[in-house]
mmCIF file of C-alpha atoms and ligand atoms in Angstrom:
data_model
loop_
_atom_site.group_PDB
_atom_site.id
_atom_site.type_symbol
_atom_site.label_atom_id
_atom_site.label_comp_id
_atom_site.label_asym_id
_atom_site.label_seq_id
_atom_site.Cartn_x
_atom_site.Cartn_y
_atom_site.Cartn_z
ATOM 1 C CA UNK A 78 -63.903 176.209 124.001
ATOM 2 C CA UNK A 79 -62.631 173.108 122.260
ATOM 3 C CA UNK A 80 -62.879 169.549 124.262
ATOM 4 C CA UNK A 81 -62.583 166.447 123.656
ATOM 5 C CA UNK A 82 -64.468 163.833 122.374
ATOM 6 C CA UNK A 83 -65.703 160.555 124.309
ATOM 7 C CA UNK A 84 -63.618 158.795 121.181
ATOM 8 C CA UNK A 85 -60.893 161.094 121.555
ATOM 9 C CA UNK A 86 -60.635 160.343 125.119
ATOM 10 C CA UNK A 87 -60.458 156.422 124.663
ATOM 11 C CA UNK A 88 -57.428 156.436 122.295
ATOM 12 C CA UNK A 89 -55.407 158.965 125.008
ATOM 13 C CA UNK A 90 -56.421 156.197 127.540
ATOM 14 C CA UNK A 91 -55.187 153.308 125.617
ATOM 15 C CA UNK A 92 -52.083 154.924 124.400
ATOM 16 C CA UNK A 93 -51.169 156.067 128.287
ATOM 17 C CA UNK A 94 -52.196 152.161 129.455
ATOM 18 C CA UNK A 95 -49.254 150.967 127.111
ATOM 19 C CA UNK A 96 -46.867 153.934 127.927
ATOM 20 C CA UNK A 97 -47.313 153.585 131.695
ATOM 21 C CA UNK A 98 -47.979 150.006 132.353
ATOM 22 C CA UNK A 99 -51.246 150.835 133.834
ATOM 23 C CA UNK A 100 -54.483 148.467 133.758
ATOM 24 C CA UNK A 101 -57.893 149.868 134.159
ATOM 25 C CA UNK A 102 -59.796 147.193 136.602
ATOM 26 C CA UNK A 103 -63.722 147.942 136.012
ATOM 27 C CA UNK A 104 -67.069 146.818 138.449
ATOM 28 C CA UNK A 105 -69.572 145.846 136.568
ATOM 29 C CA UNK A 106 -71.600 148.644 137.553
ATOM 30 C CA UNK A 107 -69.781 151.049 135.676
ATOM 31 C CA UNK A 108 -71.330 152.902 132.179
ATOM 32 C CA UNK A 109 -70.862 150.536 129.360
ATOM 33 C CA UNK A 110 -67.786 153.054 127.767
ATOM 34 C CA UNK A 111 -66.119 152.449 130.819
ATOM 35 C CA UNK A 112 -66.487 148.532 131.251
ATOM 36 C CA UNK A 113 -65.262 148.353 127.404
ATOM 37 C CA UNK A 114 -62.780 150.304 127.778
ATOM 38 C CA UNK A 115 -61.370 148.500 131.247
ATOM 39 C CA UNK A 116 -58.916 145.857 130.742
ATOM 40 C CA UNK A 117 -60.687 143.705 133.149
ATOM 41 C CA UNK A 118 -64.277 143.518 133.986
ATOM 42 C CA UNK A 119 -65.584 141.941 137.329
ATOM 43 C CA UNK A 120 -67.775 141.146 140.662
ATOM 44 C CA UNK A 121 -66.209 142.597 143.801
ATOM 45 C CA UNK A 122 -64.512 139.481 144.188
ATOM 46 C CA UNK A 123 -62.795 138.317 140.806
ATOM 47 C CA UNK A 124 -61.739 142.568 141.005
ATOM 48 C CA UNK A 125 -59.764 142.093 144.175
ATOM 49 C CA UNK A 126 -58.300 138.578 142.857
ATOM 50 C CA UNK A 127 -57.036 140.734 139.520
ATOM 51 C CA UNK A 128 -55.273 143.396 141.671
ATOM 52 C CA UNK A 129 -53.342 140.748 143.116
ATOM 53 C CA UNK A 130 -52.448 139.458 140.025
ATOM 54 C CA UNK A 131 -51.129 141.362 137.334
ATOM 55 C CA UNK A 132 -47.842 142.577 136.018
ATOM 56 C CA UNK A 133 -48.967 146.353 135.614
ATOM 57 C CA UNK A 134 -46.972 148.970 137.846
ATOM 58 C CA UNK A 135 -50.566 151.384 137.869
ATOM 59 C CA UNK A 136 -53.853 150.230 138.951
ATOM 60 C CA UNK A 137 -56.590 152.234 137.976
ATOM 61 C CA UNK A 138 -59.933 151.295 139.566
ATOM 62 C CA UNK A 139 -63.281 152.447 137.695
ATOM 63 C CA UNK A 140 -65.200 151.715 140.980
ATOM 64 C CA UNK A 141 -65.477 153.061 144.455
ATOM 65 C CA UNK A 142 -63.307 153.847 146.903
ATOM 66 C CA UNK A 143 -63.191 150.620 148.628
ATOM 67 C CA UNK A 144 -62.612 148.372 145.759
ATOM 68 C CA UNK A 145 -59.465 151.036 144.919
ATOM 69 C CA UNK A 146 -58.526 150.759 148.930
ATOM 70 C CA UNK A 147 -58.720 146.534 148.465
ATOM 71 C CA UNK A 148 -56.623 146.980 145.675
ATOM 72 C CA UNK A 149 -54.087 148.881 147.108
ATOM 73 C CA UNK A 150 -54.550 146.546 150.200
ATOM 74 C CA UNK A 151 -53.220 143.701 147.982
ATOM 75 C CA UNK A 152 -50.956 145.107 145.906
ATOM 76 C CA UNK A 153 -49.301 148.014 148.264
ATOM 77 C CA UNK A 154 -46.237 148.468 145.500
ATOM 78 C CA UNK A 155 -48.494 149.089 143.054
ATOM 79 C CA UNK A 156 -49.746 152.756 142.694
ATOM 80 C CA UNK A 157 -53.803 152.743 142.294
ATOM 81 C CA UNK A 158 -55.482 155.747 141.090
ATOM 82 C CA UNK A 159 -59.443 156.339 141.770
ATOM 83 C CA UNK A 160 -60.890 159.075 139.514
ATOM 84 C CA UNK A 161 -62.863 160.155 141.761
ATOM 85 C CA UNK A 162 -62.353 160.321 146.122
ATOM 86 C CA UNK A 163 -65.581 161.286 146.657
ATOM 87 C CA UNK A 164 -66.933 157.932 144.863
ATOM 88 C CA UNK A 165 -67.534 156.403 148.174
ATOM 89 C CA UNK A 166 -70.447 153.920 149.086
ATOM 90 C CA UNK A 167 -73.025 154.123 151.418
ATOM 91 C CA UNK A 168 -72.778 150.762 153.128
ATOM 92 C CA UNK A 169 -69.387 151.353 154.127
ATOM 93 C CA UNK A 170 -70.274 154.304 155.393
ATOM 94 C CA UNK A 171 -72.828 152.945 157.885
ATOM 95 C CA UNK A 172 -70.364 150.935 159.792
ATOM 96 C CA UNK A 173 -67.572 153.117 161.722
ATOM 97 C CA UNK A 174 -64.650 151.625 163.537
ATOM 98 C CA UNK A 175 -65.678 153.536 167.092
ATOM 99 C CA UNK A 176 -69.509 152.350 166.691
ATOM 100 C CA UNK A 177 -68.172 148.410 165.658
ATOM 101 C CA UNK A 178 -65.526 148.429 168.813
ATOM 102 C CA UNK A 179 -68.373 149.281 171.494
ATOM 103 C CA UNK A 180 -70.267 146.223 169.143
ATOM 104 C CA UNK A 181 -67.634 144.089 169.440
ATOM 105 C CA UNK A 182 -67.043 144.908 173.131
ATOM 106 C CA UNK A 183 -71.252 143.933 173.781
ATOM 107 C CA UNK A 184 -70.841 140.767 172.069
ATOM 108 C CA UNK A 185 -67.316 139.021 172.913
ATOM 109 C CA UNK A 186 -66.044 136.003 171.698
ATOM 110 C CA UNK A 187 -67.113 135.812 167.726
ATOM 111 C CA UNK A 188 -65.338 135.803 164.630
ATOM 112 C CA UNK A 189 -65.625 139.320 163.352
ATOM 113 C CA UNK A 190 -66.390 138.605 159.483
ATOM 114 C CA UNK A 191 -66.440 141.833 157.079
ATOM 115 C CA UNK A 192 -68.312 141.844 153.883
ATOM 116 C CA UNK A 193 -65.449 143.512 151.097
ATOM 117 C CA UNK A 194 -67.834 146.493 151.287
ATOM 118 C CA UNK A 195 -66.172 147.917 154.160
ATOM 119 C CA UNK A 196 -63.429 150.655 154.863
ATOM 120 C CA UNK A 197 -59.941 149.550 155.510
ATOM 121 C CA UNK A 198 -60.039 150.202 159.359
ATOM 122 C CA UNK A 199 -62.823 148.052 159.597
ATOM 123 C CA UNK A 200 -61.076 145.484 157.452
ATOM 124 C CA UNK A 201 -57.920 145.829 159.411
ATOM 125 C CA UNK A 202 -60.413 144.982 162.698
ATOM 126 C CA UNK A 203 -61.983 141.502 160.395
ATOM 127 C CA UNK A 204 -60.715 137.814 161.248
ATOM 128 C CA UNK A 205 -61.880 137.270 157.265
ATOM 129 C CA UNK A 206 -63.403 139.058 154.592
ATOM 130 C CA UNK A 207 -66.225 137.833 152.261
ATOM 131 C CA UNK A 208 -67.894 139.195 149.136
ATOM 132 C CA UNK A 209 -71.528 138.443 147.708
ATOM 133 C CA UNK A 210 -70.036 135.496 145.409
ATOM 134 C CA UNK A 211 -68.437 133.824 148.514
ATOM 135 C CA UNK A 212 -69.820 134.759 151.944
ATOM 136 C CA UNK A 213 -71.586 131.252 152.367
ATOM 137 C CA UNK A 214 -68.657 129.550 151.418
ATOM 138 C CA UNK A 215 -66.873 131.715 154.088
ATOM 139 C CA UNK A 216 -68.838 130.751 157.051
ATOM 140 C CA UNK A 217 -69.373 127.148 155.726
ATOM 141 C CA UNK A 218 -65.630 126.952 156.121
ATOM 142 C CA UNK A 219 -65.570 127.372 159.889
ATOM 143 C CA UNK A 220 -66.448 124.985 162.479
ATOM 144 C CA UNK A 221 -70.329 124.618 163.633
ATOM 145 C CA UNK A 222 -70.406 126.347 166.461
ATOM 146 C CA UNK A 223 -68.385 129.250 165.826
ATOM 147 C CA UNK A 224 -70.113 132.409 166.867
ATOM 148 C CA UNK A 225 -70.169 135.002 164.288
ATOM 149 C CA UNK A 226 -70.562 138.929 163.697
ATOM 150 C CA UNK A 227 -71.870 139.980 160.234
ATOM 151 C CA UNK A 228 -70.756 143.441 159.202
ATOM 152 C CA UNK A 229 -72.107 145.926 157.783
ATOM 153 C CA UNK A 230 -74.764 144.749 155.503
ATOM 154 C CA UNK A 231 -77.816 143.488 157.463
ATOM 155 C CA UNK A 232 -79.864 142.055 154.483
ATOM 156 C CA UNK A 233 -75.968 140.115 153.239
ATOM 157 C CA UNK A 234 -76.281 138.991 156.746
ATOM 158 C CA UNK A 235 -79.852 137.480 156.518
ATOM 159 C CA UNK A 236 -79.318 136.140 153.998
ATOM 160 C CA UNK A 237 -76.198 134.044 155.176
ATOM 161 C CA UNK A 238 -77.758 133.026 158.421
ATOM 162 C CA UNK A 239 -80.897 132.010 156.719
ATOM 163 C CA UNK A 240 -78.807 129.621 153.979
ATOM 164 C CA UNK A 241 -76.072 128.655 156.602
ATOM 165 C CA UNK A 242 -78.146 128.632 160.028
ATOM 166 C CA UNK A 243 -75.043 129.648 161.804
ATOM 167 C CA UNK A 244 -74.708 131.641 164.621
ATOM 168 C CA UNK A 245 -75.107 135.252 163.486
ATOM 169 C CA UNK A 246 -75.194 138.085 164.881
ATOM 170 C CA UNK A 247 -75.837 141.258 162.523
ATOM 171 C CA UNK A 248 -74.410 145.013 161.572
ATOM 172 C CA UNK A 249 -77.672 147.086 161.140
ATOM 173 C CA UNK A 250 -75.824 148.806 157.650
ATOM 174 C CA UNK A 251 -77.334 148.713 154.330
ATOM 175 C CA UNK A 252 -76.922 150.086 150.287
ATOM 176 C CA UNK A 253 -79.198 152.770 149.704
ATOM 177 C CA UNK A 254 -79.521 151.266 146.171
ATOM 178 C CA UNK A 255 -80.400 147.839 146.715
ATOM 179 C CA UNK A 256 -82.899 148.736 149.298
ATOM 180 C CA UNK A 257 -84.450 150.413 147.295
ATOM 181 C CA UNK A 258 -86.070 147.602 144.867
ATOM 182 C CA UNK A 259 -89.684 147.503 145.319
ATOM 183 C CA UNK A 260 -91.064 144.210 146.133
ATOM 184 C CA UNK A 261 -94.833 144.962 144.530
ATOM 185 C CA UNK A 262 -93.010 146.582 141.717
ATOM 186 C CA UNK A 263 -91.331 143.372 140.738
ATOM 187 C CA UNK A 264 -94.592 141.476 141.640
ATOM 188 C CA UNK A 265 -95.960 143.940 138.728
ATOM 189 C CA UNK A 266 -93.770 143.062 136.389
ATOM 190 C CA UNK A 267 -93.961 139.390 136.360
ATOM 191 C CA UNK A 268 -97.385 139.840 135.500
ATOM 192 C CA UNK A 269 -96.807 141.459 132.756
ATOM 193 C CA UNK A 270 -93.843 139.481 131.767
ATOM 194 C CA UNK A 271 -94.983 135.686 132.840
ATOM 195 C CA UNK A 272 -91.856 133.070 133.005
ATOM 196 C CA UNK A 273 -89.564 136.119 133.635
ATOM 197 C CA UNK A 274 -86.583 134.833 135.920
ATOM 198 C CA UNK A 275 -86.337 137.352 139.077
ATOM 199 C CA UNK A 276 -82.472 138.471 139.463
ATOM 200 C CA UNK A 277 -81.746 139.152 142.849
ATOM 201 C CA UNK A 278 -78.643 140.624 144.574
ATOM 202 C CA UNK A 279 -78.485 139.415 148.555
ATOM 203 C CA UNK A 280 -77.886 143.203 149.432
ATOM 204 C CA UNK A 281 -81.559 143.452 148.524
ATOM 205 C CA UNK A 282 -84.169 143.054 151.590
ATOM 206 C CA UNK A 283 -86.179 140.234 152.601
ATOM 207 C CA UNK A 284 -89.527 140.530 150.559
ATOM 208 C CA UNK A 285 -87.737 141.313 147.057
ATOM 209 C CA UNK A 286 -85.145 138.168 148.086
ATOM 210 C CA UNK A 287 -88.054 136.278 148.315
ATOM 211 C CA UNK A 288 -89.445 136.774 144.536
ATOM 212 C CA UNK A 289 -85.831 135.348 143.273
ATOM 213 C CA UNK A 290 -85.407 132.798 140.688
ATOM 214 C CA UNK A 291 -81.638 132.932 141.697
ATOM 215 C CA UNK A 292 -80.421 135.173 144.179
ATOM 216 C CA UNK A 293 -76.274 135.755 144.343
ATOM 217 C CA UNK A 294 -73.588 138.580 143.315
ATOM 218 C CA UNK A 295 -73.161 140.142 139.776
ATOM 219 C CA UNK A 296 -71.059 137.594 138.392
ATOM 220 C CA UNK A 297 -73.411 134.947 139.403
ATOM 221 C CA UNK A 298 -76.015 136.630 137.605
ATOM 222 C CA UNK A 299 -74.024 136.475 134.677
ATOM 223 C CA UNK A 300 -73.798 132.995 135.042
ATOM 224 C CA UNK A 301 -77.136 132.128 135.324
ATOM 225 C CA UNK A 302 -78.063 134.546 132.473
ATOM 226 C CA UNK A 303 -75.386 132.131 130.548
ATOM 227 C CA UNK A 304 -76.768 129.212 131.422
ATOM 228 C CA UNK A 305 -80.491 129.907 131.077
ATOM 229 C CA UNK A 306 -80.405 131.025 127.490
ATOM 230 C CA UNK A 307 -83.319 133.398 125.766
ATOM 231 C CA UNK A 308 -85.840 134.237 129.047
ATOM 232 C CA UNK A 309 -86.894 137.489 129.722
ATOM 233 C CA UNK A 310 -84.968 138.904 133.443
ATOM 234 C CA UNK A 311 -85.962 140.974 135.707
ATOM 235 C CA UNK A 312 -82.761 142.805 137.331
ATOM 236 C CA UNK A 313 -82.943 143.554 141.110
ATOM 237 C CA UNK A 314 -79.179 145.263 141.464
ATOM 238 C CA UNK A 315 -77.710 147.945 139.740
ATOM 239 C CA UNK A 316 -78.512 147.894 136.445
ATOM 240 C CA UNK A 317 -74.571 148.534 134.805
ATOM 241 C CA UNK A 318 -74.989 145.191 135.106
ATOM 242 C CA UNK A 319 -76.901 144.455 132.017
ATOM 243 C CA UNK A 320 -74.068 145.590 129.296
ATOM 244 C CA UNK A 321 -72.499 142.312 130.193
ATOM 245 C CA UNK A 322 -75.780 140.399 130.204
ATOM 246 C CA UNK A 323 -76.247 141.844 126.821
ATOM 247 C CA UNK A 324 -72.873 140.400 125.381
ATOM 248 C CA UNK A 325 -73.535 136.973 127.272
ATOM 249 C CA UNK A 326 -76.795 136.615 126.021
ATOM 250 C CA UNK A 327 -78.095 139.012 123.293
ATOM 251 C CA UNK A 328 -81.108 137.070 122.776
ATOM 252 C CA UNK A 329 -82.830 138.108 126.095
ATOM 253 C CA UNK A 330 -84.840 140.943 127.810
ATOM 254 C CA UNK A 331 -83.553 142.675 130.652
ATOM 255 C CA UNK A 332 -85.444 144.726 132.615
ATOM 256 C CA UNK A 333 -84.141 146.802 135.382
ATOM 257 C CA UNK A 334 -86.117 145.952 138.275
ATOM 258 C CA UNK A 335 -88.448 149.019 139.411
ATOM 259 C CA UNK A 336 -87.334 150.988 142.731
ATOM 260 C CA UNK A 337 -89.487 152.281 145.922
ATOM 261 C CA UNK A 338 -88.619 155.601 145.615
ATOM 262 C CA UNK A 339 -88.396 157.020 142.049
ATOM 263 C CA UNK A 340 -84.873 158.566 141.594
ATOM 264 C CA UNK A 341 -83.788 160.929 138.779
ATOM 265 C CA UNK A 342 -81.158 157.815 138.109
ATOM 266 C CA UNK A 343 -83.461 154.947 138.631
ATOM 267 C CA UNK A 344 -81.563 152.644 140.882
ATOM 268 C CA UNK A 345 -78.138 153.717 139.435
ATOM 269 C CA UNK A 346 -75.425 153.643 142.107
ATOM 270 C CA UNK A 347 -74.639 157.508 142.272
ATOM 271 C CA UNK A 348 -71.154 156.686 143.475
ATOM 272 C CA UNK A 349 -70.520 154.231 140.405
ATOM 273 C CA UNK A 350 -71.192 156.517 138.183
ATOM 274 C CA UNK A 351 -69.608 159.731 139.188
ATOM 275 C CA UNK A 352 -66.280 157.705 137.092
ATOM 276 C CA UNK A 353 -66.282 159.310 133.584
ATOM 277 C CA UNK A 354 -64.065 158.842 130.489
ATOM 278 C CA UNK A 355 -62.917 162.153 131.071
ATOM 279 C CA UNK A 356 -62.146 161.735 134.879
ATOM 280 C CA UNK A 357 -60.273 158.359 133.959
ATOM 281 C CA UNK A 358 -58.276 160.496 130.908
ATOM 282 C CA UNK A 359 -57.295 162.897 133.729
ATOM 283 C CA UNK A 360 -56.663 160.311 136.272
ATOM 284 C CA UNK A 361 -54.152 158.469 134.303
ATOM 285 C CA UNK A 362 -52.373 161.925 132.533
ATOM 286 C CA UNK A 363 -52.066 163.447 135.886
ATOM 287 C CA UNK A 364 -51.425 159.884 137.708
ATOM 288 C CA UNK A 365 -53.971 161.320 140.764
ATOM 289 C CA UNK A 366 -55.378 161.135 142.493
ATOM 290 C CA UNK A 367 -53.992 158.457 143.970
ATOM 291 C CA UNK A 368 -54.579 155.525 147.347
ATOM 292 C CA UNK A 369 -52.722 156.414 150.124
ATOM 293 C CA UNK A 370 -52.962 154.714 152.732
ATOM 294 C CA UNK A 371 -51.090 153.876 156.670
ATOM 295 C CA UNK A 372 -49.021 150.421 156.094
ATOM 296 C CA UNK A 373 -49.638 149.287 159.434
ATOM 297 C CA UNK A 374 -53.321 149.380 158.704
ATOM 298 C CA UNK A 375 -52.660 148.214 155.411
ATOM 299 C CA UNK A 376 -50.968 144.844 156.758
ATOM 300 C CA UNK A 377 -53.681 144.459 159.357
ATOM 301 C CA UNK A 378 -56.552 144.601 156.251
ATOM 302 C CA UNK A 379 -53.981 142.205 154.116
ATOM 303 C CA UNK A 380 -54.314 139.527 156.719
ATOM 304 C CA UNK A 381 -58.615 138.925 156.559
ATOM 305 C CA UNK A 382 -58.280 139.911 152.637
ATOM 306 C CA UNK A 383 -55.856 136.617 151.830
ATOM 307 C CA UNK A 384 -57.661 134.492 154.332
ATOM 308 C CA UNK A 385 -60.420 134.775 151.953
ATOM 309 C CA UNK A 386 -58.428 133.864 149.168
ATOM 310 C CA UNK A 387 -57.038 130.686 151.367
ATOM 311 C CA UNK A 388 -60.639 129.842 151.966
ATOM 312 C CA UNK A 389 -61.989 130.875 148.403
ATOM 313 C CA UNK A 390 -58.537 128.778 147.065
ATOM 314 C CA UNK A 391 -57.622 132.030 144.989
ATOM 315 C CA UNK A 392 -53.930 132.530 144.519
ATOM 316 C CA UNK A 393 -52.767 135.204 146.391
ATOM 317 C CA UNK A 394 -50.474 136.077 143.355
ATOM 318 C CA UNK A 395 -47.689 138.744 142.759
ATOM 319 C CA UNK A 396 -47.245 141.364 145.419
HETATM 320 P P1 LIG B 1378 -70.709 142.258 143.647
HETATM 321 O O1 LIG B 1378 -70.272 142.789 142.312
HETATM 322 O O2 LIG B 1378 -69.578 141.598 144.350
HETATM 323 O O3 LIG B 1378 -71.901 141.403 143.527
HETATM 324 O O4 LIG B 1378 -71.034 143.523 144.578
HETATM 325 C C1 LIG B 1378 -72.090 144.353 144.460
HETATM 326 C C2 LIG B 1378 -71.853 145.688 145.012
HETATM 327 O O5 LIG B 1378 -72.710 146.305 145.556
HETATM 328 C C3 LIG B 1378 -70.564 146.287 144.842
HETATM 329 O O6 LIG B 1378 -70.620 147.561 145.319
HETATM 330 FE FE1 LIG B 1379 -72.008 150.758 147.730
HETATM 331 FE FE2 LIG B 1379 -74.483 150.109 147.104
HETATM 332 FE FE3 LIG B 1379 -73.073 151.582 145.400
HETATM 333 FE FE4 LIG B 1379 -72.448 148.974 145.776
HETATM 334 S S1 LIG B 1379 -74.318 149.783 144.888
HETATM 335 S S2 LIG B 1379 -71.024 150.705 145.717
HETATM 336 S S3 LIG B 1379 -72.952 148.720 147.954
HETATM 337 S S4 LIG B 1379 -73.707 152.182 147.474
#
C-alpha cells in the first residue's frame, strides 16, 4: 500500500498550519523532525508562556498531555489538539487528587505549590504553580516562614528545600526517566571524558544531583551549553534535548548520560515520543483529538498557572 513519506508529511503540515491558523508548540524532548518542524521550541515553562501568547486559533502540542491540558488551561478559546491521549507522564500520574486531599488534610495550614507536571485537578487544588526553570524563584517569593507542600516530584522538592531551606514538606512522586540516571555510570564517564561538564535535571535523585556542574531545567541547560562554549557534556535528562544543544553549540560532545536500568530506548521519555510526524499530519487534518476539559476546573487551574506568571513577571498575554 502506498504511504507517505516523512517529507511528504512535513509539507501537508505546513500547508494546514497556514490554512488553519494553527501553531505547533514543541518540548524539547521531542524527535528532532518534530522540534524542526514546531513553530516554537521550549522548556515546560517558556511552552506554557507561548500558549498564552499567540494569535493562532489551533494549538497543537508535540508533548504530553499535561503541557496540552496547561495550554488549554491558558488559552480555553483556543482549540489544542494532542496527537496522542495516551502520551501521559508518569509523575503526574503518581499524585491523585483523593491521595493529595487526605495529604493536605494531615498537614494543614501550607501553601499547596504544584510543580507544572501535574494533572489539572491537582492544579485546580495549587495556591501556585512552578516549573524546573522557576520553582526557587517561586518559593523565594513568599515570606520566610511560610509553610509549604511540594507536589508531586520528591527529588524537584529536595532540591528546592536544599537551595531555599524553606519549610518543605514533600509529595513522594517521581519520573521514571530521570530516576533512572545512574550515578556510577556518570562517575564512569567522567573518567573517561576528564573536564566533561555534568548536566543535571533537578527531577534527577540525590547522588546523580550531586555530580552536577550545573543542575536546572532544559532551557537552562541550553544556556549553559551557550555560554560554556566547546566542552564535552554529559546529559543527565532526556536526551531530545541535545538537537538543540547541537544547533547552540556544534562544536561540542554530548553524551547522553548512562541509565540504571538498560531500556530498549535508553532514557527516552516513552510518552514524548509516542508524537510522530504522521500522528501530528493526522492530528491537524482530522483537528482531533482534541483538550476537553470542565471550565470550572479549568478556572480553578488558571488561577495558580498566572500566579506564576505574576511571580515569574511573564505577561499573561491574549486569552
Ligand atoms: P523542563 O523542560 O521544564 O525542564 O521539564 C522537564 C520535563 O520533564 C518535562 O516533562
Ligand atoms: Fe513526565 Fe518524566 Fe516524561 Fe517528563 S520525562 S514527560 S516528567 S515521564
Amino acid at each position: 500500500m502506498w504511504k507517505m513519506q516523512n517529507a511528504e508529511y512535513i509539507a501537508a503540515i505546513n500547508r494546514m498550519k497556514q490554512e488553519k491558523n494553527a501553531v505547533i508548540l514543541a518540548h524539547y524532548y521531542q524527535t528532532p523532525d518534530i522540534q524542526d518542524i514546531a513553530d516554537f521550541v521550549g522548556d515546560s515553562l517558556a511552552l506554557a508562556q507561548k500558549a498564552a501568547c499567540n494569535e493562532a486559533e489551533i494549538i497543537l502540542f508535540a508533548g504530553v498531555k499535561f503541557m496540552a491540558e496547561t495550554a488549554k488551561i491558558i488559552s480555553p478559546g483556543k482549540k489544542v489538539l494532542l496527537p496522542d491521549m495516551s502520551a501521559g507522564c508518569s509523575l503526574a500520574d503518581s499524585c491523585s487528587a483523593e491521595d493529595l486531599k487526605k495529604f493536605i488534610a494531615a498537614n494543614p495550614g501550607r501553601t499547596l505549590i504544584a510543580y507544572i507536571n501535574s494533572t489539572t485537578e491537582i492544579k485546580a487544588m495549587a495556591d501556585i504553580i512552578c516549573t524546573s526553570s522557576n520553582v526557587i524563584r517561586i518559593i523565594e517569593s513568599l515570606p520566610e516562614n511560610e509553610r509549604i507542600i511540594f507536589v508531586p516530584d520528591r527529588n524537584l522538592g529536595s532540591y528546592a528545600r536544599e537551595k531555599t531551606g524553606r519549610d518543605i514538606i514533600i509529595w513522594d512522586g517521581a519520573c521514571h526517566v530521570h530516576e533512572n540516571f545512574s550515578a556510577e555510570g556518570i562517575i564512569r564517564l567522567r573518567d573517561v571524558y576528564p573536564g566533561a561538564r555534568v548536566l543535571v535535571h533537578p527531577e534527577c535523585e540525590y547522588p546523580v544531583r550531586q555530580l552536577a556542574d550545573f543542575t536546572g531545567s532544559t532551557a537552562g541547560m541550553l544556556e549553559f551549553v551557550e555560554r560554556d562554549k566547546n566542552k564535552t557534556y554529559i546529559v543527565a535528562t532526556e536526551p531530545g534535548v541535545i538537537h538543540q544543544m547541537k544547533k547552540i553549540n556544534p562544536e561540542g560532545k554530548y553524551i547522553a548520560a548512562p541509565a540504571k536500568i538498560s531500556l530498549t530506548s535508553g532514557n527516552e521519555c516513552n510518552y514524548m515520543k509516542l508524537i510522530t510526524i504522521e500522528k501530528i499530519y493526522n492530528c491537524l487534518k482530522n483537528e482531533e483529538p482534541f483538550i476537553e476539559l470542565d471550565s470550572e476546573l479549568m478556572a480553578a487551574a488558571r488561577k495558580p498557572v498566572e500566579r506564576m506568571f505574576d511571580i515569574s513577571k511573564i505577561p499573561a498575554g491574549s486569552r
